[in-house]
Structures are given as C-alpha cells and as structure tokens.
CSV table of C-alpha atoms in Angstrom, one decimal:
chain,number,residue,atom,x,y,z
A,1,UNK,CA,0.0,0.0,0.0
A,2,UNK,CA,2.8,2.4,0.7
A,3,UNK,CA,4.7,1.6,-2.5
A,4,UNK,CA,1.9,2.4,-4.1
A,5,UNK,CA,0.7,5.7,-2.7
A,6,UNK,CA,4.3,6.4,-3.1
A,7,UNK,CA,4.1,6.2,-7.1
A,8,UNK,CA,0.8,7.6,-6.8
A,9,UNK,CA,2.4,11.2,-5.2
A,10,UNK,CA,5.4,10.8,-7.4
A,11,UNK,CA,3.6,11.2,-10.6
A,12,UNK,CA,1.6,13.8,-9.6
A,13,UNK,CA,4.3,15.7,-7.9
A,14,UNK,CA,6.5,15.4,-11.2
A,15,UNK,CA,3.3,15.8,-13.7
A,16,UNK,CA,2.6,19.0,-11.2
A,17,UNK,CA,6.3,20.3,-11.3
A,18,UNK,CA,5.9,20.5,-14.8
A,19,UNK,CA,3.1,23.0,-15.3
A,20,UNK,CA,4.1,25.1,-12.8
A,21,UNK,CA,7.1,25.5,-14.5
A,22,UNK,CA,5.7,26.7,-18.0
A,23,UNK,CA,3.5,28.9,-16.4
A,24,UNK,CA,7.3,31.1,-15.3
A,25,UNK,CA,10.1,29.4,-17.3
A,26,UNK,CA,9.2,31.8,-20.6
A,27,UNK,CA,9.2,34.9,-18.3
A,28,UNK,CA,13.2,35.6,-18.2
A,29,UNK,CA,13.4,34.6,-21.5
A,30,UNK,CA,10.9,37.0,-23.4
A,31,UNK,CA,13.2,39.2,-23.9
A,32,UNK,CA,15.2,36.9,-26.3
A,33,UNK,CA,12.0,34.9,-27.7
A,34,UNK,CA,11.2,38.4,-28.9
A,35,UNK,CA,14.2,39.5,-30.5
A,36,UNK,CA,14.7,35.5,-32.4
A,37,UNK,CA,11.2,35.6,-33.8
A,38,UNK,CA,10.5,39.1,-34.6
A,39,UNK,CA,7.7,39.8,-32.0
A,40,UNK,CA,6.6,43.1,-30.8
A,41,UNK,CA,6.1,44.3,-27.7
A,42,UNK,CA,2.7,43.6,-27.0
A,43,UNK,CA,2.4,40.6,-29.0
A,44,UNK,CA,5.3,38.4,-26.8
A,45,UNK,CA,2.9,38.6,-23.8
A,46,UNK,CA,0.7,36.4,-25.8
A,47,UNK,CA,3.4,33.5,-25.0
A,48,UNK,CA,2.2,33.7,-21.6
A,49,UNK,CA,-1.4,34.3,-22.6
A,50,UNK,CA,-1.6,31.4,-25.2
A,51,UNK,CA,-0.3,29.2,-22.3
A,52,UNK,CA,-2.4,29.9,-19.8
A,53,UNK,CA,-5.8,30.8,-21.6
A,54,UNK,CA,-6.1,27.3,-23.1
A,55,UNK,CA,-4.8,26.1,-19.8
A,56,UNK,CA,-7.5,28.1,-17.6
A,57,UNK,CA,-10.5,27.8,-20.6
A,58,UNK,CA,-10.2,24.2,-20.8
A,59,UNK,CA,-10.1,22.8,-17.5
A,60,UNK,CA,-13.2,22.5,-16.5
A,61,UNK,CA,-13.5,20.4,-19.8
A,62,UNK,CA,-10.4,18.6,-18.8
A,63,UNK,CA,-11.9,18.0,-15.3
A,64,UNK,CA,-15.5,16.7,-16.5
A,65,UNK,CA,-13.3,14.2,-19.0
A,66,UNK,CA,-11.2,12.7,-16.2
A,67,UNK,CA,-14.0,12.0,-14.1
A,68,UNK,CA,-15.7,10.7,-17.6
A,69,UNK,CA,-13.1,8.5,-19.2
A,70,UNK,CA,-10.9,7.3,-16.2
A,71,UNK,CA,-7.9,10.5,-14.2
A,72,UNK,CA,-5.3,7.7,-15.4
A,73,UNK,CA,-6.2,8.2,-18.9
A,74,UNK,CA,-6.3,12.0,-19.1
A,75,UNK,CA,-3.0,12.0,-16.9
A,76,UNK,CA,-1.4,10.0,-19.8
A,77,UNK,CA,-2.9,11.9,-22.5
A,78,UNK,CA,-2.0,15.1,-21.2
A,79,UNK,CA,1.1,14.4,-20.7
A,80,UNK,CA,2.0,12.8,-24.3
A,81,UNK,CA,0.4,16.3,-26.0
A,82,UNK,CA,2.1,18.5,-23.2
A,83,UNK,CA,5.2,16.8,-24.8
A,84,UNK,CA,4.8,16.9,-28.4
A,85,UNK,CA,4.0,20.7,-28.1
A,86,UNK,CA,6.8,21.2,-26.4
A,87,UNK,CA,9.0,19.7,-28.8
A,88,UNK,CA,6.7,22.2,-31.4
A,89,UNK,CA,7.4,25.0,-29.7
A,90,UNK,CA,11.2,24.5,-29.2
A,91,UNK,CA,11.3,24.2,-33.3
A,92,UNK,CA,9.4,27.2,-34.0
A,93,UNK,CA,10.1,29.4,-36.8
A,94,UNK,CA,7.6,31.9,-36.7
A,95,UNK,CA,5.6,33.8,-33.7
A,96,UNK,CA,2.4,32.1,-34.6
A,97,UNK,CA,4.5,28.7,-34.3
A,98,UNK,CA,5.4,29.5,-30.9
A,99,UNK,CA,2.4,30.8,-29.9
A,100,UNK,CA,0.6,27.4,-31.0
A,101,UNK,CA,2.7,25.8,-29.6
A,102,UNK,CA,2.1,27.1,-26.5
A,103,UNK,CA,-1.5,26.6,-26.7
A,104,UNK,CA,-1.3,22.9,-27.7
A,105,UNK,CA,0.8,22.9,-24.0
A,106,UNK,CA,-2.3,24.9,-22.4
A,107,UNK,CA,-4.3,21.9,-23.7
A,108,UNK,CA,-2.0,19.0,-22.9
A,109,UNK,CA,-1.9,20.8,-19.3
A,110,UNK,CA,-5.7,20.9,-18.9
A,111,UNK,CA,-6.1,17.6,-19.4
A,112,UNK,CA,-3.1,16.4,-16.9
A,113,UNK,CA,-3.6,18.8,-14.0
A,114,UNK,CA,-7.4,18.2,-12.9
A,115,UNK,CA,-6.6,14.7,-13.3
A,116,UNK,CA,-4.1,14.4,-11.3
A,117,UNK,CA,-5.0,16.5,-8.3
A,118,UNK,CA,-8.0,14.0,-8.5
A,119,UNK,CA,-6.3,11.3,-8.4
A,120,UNK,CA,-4.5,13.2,-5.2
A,121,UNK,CA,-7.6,13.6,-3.0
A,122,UNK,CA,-8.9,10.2,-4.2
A,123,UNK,CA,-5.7,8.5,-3.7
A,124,UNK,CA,-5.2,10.4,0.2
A,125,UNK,CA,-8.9,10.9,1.5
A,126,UNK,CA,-8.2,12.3,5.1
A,127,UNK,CA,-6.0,11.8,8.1
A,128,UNK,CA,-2.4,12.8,8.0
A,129,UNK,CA,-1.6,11.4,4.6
A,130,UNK,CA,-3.7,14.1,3.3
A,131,UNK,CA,-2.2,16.7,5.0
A,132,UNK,CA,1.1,15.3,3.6
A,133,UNK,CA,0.4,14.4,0.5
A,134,UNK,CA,-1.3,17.8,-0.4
A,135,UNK,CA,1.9,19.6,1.3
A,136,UNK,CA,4.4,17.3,-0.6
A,137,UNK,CA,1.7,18.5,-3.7
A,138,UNK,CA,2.0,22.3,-2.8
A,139,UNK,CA,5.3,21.9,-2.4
A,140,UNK,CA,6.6,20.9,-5.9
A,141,UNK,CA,3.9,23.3,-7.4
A,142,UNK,CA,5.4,26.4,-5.7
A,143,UNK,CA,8.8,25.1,-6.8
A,144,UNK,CA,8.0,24.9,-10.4
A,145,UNK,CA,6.9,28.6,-10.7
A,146,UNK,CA,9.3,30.0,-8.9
A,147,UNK,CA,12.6,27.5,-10.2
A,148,UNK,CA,11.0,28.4,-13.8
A,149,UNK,CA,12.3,31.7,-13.6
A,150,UNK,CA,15.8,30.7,-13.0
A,151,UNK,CA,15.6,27.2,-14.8
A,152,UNK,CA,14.8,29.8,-17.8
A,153,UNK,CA,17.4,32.2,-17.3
A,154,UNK,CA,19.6,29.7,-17.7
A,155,UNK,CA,18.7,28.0,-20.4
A,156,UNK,CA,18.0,31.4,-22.3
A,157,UNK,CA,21.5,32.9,-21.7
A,158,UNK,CA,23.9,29.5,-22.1
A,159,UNK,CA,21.8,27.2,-24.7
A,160,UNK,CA,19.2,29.5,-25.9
A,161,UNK,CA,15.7,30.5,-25.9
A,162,UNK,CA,14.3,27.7,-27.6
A,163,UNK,CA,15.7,25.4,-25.1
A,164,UNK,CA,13.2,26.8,-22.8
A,165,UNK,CA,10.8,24.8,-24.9
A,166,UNK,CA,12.9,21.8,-25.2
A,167,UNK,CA,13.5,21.5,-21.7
A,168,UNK,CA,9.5,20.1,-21.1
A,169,UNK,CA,10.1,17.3,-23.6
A,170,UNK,CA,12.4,14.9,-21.2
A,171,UNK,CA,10.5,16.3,-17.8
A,172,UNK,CA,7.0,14.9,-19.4
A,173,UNK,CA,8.5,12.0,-20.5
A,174,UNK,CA,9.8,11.6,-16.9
A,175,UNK,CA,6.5,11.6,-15.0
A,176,UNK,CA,4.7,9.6,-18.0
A,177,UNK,CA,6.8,6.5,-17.5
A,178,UNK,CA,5.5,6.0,-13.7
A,179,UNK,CA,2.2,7.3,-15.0
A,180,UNK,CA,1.6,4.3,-17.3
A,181,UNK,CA,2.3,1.7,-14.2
A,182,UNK,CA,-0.5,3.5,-12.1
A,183,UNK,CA,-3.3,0.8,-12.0
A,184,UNK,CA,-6.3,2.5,-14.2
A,185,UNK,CA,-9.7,4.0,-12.3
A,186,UNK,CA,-12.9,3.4,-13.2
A,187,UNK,CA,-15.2,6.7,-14.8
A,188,UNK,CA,-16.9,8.3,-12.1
A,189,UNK,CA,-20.2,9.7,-14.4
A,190,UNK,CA,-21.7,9.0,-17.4
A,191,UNK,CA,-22.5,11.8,-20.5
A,192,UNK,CA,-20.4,13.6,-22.5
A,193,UNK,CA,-18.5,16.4,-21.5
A,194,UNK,CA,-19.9,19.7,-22.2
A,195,UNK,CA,-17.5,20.4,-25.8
A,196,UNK,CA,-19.0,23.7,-26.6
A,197,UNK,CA,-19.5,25.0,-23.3
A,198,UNK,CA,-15.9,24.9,-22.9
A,199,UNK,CA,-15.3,26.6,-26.3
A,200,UNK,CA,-17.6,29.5,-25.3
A,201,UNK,CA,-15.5,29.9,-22.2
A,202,UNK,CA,-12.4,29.7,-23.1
A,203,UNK,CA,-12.9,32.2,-26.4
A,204,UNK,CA,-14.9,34.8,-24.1
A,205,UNK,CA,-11.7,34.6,-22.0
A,206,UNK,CA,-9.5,34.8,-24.9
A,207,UNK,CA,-11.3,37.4,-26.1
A,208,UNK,CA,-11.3,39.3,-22.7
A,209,UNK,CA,-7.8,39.4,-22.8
A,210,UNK,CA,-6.8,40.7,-25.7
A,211,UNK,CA,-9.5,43.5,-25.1
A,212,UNK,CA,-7.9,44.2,-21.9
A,213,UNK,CA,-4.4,44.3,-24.0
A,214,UNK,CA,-5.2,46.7,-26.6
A,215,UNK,CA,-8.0,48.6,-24.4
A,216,UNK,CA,-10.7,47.7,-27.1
A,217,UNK,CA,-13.8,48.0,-25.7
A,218,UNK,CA,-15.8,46.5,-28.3
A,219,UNK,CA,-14.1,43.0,-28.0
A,220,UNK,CA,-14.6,43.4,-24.3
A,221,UNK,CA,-18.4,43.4,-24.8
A,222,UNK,CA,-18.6,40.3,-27.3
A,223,UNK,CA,-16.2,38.8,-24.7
A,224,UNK,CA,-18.7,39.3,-21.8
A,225,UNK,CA,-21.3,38.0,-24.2
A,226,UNK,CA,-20.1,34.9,-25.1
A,227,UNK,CA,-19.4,34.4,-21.6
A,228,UNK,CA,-23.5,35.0,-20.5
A,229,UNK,CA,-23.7,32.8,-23.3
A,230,UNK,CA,-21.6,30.5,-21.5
A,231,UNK,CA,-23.8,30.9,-18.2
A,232,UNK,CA,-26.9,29.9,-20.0
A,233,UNK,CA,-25.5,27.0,-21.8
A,234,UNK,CA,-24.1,25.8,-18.2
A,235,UNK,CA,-27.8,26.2,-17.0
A,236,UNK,CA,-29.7,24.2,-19.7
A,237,UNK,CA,-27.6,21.1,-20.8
A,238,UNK,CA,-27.8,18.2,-18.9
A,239,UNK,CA,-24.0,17.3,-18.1
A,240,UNK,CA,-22.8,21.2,-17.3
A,241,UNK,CA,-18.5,21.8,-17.1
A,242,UNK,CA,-19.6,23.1,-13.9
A,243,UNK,CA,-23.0,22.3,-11.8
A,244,UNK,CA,-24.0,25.7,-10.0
A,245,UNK,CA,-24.5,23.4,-6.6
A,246,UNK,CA,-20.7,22.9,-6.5
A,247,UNK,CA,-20.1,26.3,-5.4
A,248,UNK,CA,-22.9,26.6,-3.1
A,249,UNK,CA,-20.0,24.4,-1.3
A,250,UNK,CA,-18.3,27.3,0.9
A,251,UNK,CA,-15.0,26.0,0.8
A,252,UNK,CA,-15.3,25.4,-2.8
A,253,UNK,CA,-16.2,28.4,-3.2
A,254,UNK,CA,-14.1,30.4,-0.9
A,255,UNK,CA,-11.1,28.3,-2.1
A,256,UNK,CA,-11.5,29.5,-5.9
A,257,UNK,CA,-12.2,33.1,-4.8
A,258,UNK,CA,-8.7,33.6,-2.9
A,259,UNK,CA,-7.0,31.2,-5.5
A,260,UNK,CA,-8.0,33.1,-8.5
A,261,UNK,CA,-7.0,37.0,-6.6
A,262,UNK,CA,-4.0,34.8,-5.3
A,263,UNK,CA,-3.1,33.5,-9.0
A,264,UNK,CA,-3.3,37.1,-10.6
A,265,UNK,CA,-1.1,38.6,-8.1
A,266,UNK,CA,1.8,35.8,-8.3
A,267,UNK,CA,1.9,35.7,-11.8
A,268,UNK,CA,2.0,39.2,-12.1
A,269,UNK,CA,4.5,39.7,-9.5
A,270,UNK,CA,7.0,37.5,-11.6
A,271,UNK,CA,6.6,39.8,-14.8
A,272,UNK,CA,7.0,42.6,-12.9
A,273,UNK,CA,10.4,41.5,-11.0
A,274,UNK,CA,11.9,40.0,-14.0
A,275,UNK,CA,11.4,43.2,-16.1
A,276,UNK,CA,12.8,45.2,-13.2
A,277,UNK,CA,15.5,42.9,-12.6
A,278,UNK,CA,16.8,43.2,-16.3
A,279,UNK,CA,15.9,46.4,-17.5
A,280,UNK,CA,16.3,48.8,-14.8
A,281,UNK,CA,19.2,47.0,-12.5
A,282,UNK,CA,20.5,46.1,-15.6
A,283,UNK,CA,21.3,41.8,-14.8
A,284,UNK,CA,21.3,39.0,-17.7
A,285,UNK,CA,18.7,36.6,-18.0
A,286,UNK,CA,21.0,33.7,-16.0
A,287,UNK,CA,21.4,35.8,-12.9
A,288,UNK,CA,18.3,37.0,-12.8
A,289,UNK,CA,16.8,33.7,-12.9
A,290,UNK,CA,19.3,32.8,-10.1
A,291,UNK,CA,18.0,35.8,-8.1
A,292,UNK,CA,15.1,33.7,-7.7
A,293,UNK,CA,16.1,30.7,-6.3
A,294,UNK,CA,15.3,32.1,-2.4
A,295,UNK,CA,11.8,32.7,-3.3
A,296,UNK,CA,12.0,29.0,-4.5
A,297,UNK,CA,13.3,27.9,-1.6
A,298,UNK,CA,11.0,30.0,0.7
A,299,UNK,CA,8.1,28.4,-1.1
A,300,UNK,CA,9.4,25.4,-0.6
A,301,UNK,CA,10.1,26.0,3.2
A,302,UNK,CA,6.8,27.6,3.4
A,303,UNK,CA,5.0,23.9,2.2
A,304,UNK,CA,6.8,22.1,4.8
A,305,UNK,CA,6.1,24.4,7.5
A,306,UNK,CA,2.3,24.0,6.5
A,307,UNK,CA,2.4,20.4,6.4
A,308,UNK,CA,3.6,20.4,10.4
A,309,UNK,CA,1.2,23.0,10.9
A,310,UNK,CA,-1.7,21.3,9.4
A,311,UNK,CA,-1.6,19.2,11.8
A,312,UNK,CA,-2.6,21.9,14.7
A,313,UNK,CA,-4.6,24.6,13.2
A,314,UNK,CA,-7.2,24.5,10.5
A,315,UNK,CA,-6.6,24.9,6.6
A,316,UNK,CA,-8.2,28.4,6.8
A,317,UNK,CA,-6.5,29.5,9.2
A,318,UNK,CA,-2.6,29.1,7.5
A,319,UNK,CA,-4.6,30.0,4.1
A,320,UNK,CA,-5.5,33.2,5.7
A,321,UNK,CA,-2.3,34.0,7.6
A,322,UNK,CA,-0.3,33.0,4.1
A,323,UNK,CA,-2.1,35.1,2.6
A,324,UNK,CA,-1.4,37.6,4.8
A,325,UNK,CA,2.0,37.5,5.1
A,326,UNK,CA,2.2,37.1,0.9
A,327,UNK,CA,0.9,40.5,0.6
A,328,UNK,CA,3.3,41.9,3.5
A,329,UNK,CA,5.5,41.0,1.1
A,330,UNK,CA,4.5,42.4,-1.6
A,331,UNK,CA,3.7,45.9,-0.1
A,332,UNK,CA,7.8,45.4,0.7
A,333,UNK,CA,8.6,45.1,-3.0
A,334,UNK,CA,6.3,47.9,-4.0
A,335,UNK,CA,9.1,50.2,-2.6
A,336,UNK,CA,11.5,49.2,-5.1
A,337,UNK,CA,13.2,52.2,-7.1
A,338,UNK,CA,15.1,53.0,-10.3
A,339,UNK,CA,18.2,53.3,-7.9
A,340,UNK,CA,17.5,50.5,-5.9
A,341,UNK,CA,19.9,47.4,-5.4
A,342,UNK,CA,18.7,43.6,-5.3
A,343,UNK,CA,19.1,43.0,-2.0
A,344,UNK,CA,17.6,46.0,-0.9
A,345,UNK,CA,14.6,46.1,-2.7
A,346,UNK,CA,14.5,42.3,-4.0
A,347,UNK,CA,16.3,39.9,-1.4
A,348,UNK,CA,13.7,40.1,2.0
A,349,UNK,CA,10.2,41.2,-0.3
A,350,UNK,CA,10.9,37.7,-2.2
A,351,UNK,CA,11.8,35.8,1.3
A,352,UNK,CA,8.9,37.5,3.3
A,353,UNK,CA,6.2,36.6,0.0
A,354,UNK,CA,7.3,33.4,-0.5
A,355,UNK,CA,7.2,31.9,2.7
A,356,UNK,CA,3.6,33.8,2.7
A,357,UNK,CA,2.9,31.9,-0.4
A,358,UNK,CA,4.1,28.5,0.6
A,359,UNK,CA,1.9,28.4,4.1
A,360,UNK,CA,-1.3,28.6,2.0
A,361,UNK,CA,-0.8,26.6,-0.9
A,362,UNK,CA,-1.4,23.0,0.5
A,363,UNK,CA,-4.6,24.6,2.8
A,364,UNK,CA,-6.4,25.9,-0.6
A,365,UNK,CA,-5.9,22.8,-2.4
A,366,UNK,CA,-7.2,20.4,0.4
A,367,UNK,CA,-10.0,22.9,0.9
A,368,UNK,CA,-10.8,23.5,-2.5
A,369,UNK,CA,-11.4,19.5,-2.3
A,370,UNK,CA,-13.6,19.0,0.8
A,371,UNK,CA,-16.5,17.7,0.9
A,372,UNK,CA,-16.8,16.8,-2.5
A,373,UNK,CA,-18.8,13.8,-3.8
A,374,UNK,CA,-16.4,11.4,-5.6
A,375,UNK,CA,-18.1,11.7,-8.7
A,376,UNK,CA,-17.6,16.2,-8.9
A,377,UNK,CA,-13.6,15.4,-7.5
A,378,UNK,CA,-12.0,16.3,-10.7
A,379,UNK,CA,-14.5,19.1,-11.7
A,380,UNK,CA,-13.4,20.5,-8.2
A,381,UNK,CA,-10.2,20.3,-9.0
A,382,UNK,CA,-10.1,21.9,-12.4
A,383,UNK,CA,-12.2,24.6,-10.8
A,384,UNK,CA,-9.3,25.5,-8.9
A,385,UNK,CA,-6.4,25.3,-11.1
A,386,UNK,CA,-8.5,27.1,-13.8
A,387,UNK,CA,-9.3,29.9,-11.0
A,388,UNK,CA,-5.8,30.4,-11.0
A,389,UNK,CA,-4.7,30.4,-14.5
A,390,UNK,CA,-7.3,32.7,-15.3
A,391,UNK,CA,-6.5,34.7,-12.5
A,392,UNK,CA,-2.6,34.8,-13.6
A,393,UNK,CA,-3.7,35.7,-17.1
A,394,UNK,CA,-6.3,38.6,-16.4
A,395,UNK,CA,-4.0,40.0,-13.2
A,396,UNK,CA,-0.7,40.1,-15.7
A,397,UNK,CA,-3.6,42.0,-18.9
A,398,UNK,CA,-4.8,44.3,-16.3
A,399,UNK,CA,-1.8,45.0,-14.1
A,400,UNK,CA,0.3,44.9,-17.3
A,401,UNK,CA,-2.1,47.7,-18.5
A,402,UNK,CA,-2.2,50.0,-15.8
A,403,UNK,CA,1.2,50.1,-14.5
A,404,UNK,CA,3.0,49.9,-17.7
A,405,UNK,CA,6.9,50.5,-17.0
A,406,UNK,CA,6.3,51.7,-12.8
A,407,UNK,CA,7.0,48.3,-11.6
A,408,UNK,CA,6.8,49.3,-7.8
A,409,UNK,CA,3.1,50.3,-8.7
A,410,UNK,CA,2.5,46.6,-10.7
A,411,UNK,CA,4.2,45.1,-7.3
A,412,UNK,CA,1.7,46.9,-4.8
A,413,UNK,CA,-1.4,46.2,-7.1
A,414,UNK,CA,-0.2,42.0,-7.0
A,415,UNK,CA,-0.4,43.2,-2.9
A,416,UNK,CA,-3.8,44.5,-2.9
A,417,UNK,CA,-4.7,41.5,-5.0
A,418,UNK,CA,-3.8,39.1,-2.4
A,419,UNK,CA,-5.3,41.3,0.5
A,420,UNK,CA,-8.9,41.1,-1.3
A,421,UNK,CA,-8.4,37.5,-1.7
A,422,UNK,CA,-7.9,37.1,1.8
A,423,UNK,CA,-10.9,39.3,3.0
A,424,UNK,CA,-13.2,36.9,0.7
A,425,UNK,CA,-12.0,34.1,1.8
A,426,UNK,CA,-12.1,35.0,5.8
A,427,UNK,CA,-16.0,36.1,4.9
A,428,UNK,CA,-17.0,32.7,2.6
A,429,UNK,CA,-15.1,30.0,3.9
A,430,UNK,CA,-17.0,27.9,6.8
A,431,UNK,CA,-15.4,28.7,10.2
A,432,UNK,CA,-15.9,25.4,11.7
A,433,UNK,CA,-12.8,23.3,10.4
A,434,UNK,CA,-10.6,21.0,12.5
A,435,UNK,CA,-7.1,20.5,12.2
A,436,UNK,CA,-6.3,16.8,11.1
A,437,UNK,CA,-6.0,14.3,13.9
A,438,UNK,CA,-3.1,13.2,15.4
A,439,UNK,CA,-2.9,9.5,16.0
C-alpha cells in the first residue's frame, strides 16, 4: 500500500512540477524569444497568454473528461500532448508557431492537471496522509513557478531561448513512464463532457484578454457575451462543465475566490520582478533567474512548515495567515526604485512573499477539495487550477495595462490583490474546520 501511494504522489508531484514550471520558465526569457522571432512588444505577452488561456479555458472540460473516461487516462494523455507541443514549440520558426505551440501545451496541461489533483484527493482521502500528500503537492507546485524563472534564465543565456521549450520534452517524458504503471480508475459519471460550453469559455476569456491588451472596448463586450452565453449554456444542458451546486459548497467556493486573486497577483508579480531585474538593475537573464532561487526555496520551506502546521490549526487559518504575510511582502517590494539594489529592494520582499505563499498553498488545495462527492472530484479540482490560471492571465492583462513600465506600482497592485483574496476568503469560507487528527 505504501509503495503504491508512493508512485501515486510521485507522478503527480512530477506531472505538477511541470506545469508550474511553463507557467514562469518563458518569463526571463521573453526578452530573447522576442528579438529571435520578430515579435513586438505587445504581441510576446501572448506567449504567456496562449499558455495559460487554453490552460484556464479548458479545465473544467479537462476536469469533466477525467471524471468521464478514467484520471489515469487523461493523466497519460495530457502528458503525451504536453510533450509533443513542447518539442513544437522549441522548433518554431515563426511567432504564430510559438504561440501554438504554446497553446497545444495549455491543452495537454488541462487535461493532466485536474486529473491528477483527483487522483490526489482520491488516492489520500483524510487523516495525516492528506495533509502530507497535499503539502508534498503544494510543495513541488510552488517550486515549479518560482525555479521556472531561474531554470529559464539559464537556459535562455547559455543554450538559448528555444531550449526553454525543449527543456519540457524529457521532464513529461519523466512523469509519463511511472504514469503508465498507475493501475487504471474506473469513470466516475456517465455523458459527455460539455464540448461547446468549454469553447464558449475559453474564447470569451480569450477574447477578454486581448481587449484588456489593446484597451478595445468592443471586444470586451462580445467577450462578456459569449461568456453570458456560456452561463446559459451551463444552466440548460444536462452534463454542465460546472453544476451551479458545486459552489454553493463554501470551501469550494471560498477556495476558488482567494485562488483566483492569489493567482493574478503571483503571476504578475513574476513579470514585474523579472522586467525590473533586467531592465532597470541592468542583470542577464541567467542571474536574474538565479536571483530567484530564495523565493524558490522560501516556497518550498513555506510547504513544509504547512504540512507540520496542518496538523494543529485548521486549513483556513494558514490559508488566511499566508495570505497575509504574501501580501506583506508584496507591499515590501512595492518600494523598489530606479536606484534601488537587489538585496535592498528584491532579497527580504521575495523571502517574506514566499514563505507567505508557501503556508497557503497545500490549505487551498485540500479545501478547494472537501466535501466533494467522488463523482464532482476532478471538476473541483479543475475549478481550482483554472481559477488560477485565469487569474494569472487577467491580473498580468490588467496589471500589465495599468502600471506599464512603474514596476513598484504593478508590485503593490499584486499586494492589494492578495489582501482582497484574503478578506473573501475569511468572509466565505466555513469557520468550523478541524485540524487533522493526530494518532
């Protein structure tokens, strides 16, 4: 039994590991992507924003498949597109190649994540294993973010942007070899997945975005259509992406609410420190990626200390105080100037948000999980990673937007962000939660 809970956590911690780290490993490098494919300004964001729009739009379709056609499947499935793409995207000869490529990635990735943070809470129902399991889970997600910015600068200055891409090919490959040995799970419902729901919400997002980009409003008002249109269509079919009962669940709900504020100020906060890293202290793409490795570790360090917190003191309680402490850190970096210095203005603001980070990550994913019926676990969890994809991608449109080039003003926005999420979830989430018992 332990050998096999063991591969079970090892395939999702490496299948994890990997898209955090595509969400952040382009970020350092975007300065070079640009320059070797000819993109404009404007138009390289959409390497991030291809990413994580087919990545957020899809996973409630990726969530309703898993719990459809068997988490084992989509895990594997997932995983062999997340590779191909990458392998794409690392060949790419033109912007729109790249930017495909990256989408084909957001699919492959909205298939494998729901799946396997299903296959998590299935796999540790309760007790101390859960607490571990989802800590060991938070853990490796934290690490791929934040090691993706120096994993990228790396790669970017010694071997090349396109390496960036390549790098994803052997680390999918890695976590689809134990993948394939995982015994297979039975489907959890019956119907078809909602296909065109799913399209609706992913191009009203889509569509969202780049109105938020270029500050048109008209594309922002057929966005917001198709995404009533989306509503509706959720209402009236008979196997919805999303059944409006789930989030009458207030830890579901309260969960998605500080994940999604949570994922639009970490993402943004990334964008923001890289640019000011590079073009206003003036540090190569290498260093600055190394310059992240203590808000790596902090993340990391901030996972463990959860895990032997969870223990004592209930999930809200470390997701609030993480929260807390994220956006102390963030109001820290907001101070950053023109003249400023790394460790000044960069070295404690990434220590104090990361650990701040870290604390809450397991506690939103175990939340975002309770009390769900077996058959809704991977629509909960593709709720919450979508929750915070979109988050990342319309935090970094409308940050991006209003702060432009002041990247102290972007860095106390991603602080305000978290502060909101906090205050939402304090008021939605159920105050009646026990710590996990000891025994």
């Amino acid at each position: 039994m332990f050998r096999k809970s063991g591969l079970l956590l090892s395939t999702i911690a490496l299948a994890q590991f990997l898209v955090s780290l595509d969400l952040s490993v382009v970020n350092v490098g975007l300065p070079a992507i640009a320059a070797g494919l000819g993109f404009t300004a404007p138009g390289v964001t959409w390497v991030i924003h291809a990413y994580a729009l087919t990545f957020g739009g899809l996973l409630l379709l990726g969530g309703a498949a898993a719990d459809r056609y068997g988490r084992r499947t989509l895990l594997i499935g997932g995983l062999t597109v997340f590779a191909v793409a990458s392998l794409a995207g690392g060949l790419a000869q033109q912007p729109a190649h790249l930017i495909a490529a990256r989408a084909a990635q957001g699919i492959g990735a909205a298939a494998l994540a729901p799946a396997a943070l299903a296959l998590l809470s299935a796999g540790f129902p309760a007790g101390r294993a859960r607490v571990r399991a989802f800590g060991v889970w938070a853990a490796v997600n934290a690490a791929g973010g934040a090691l993706g910015v120096l994993i990228g600068g790396a790669l970017t200055e010694w071997a090349g942007w396109r390496w960036v891409m390549f790098v994803s090919v052997p680390m999918a490959l890695a976590a689809l070899a134990p993948g394939l040995v995982l015994p297979a799970d039975r489907p959890v419902t019956a119907g078809r997945p909602d296909v065109p729901g799913a399209l609706l919400g992913t191009a009203g997002m889509t569509l969202l975005v780049l109105g938020i980009v270029r500050t048109h409003p008209y594309t922002m008002i057929v966005a917001l259509g198709l995404l009533i249109l989306f509503v509706l269509v959720q209402r009236r079919t008979t196997h919805p992406l999303l059944r409006p009962g789930l989030l009458a669940n207030r830890s579901v709900a309260g969960a998605n609410l500080f994940n999604l504020l949570a994922g639009a100020g970490m993402a943004s906060s990334f964008y923001f420190a890289s640019l000011y890293l590079q073009h206003v202290l003036g540090h190569g793409p290498a260093r600055t990626g190394l310059m992240f490795l203590p808000f790596a570790l902090g993340v990391v360090a901030g996972a463990v200390a959860a895990i032997r917190l969870g223990y004592r003191l209930p999930a809200r309680t470390l997701l609030i105080g993480g929260g807390l402490l994220t956006a102390a850190g963030f109001a820290l970096f907001g101070r950053i100037t023109p003249d400023g210095t790394y460790l000044g203005g960069v070295l404690l603001p990434s220590i104090v948000t990361a650990i701040g980070f870290g604390l809450c990550l397991g506690p939103v994913a175990s939340t975002a999980t309770t009390g769900v019926a077996a058959p809704e676990a991977g629509t909960a969890s593709s709720l919450l990673n979508s929750s915070r994809q979109l988050g990342a991608t319309l935090g970094l449109a409308v940050l991006g937007t209003i702060a432009g080039a002041d990247h102290g003003l972007g860095l106390t926005l991603c602080g305000a962000l978290l502060l909101a999420g906090v205050l939402l979830a304090a008021l939605v989430l159920p105050r009646r939660t026990a710590p996990v018992t000891v025994g």
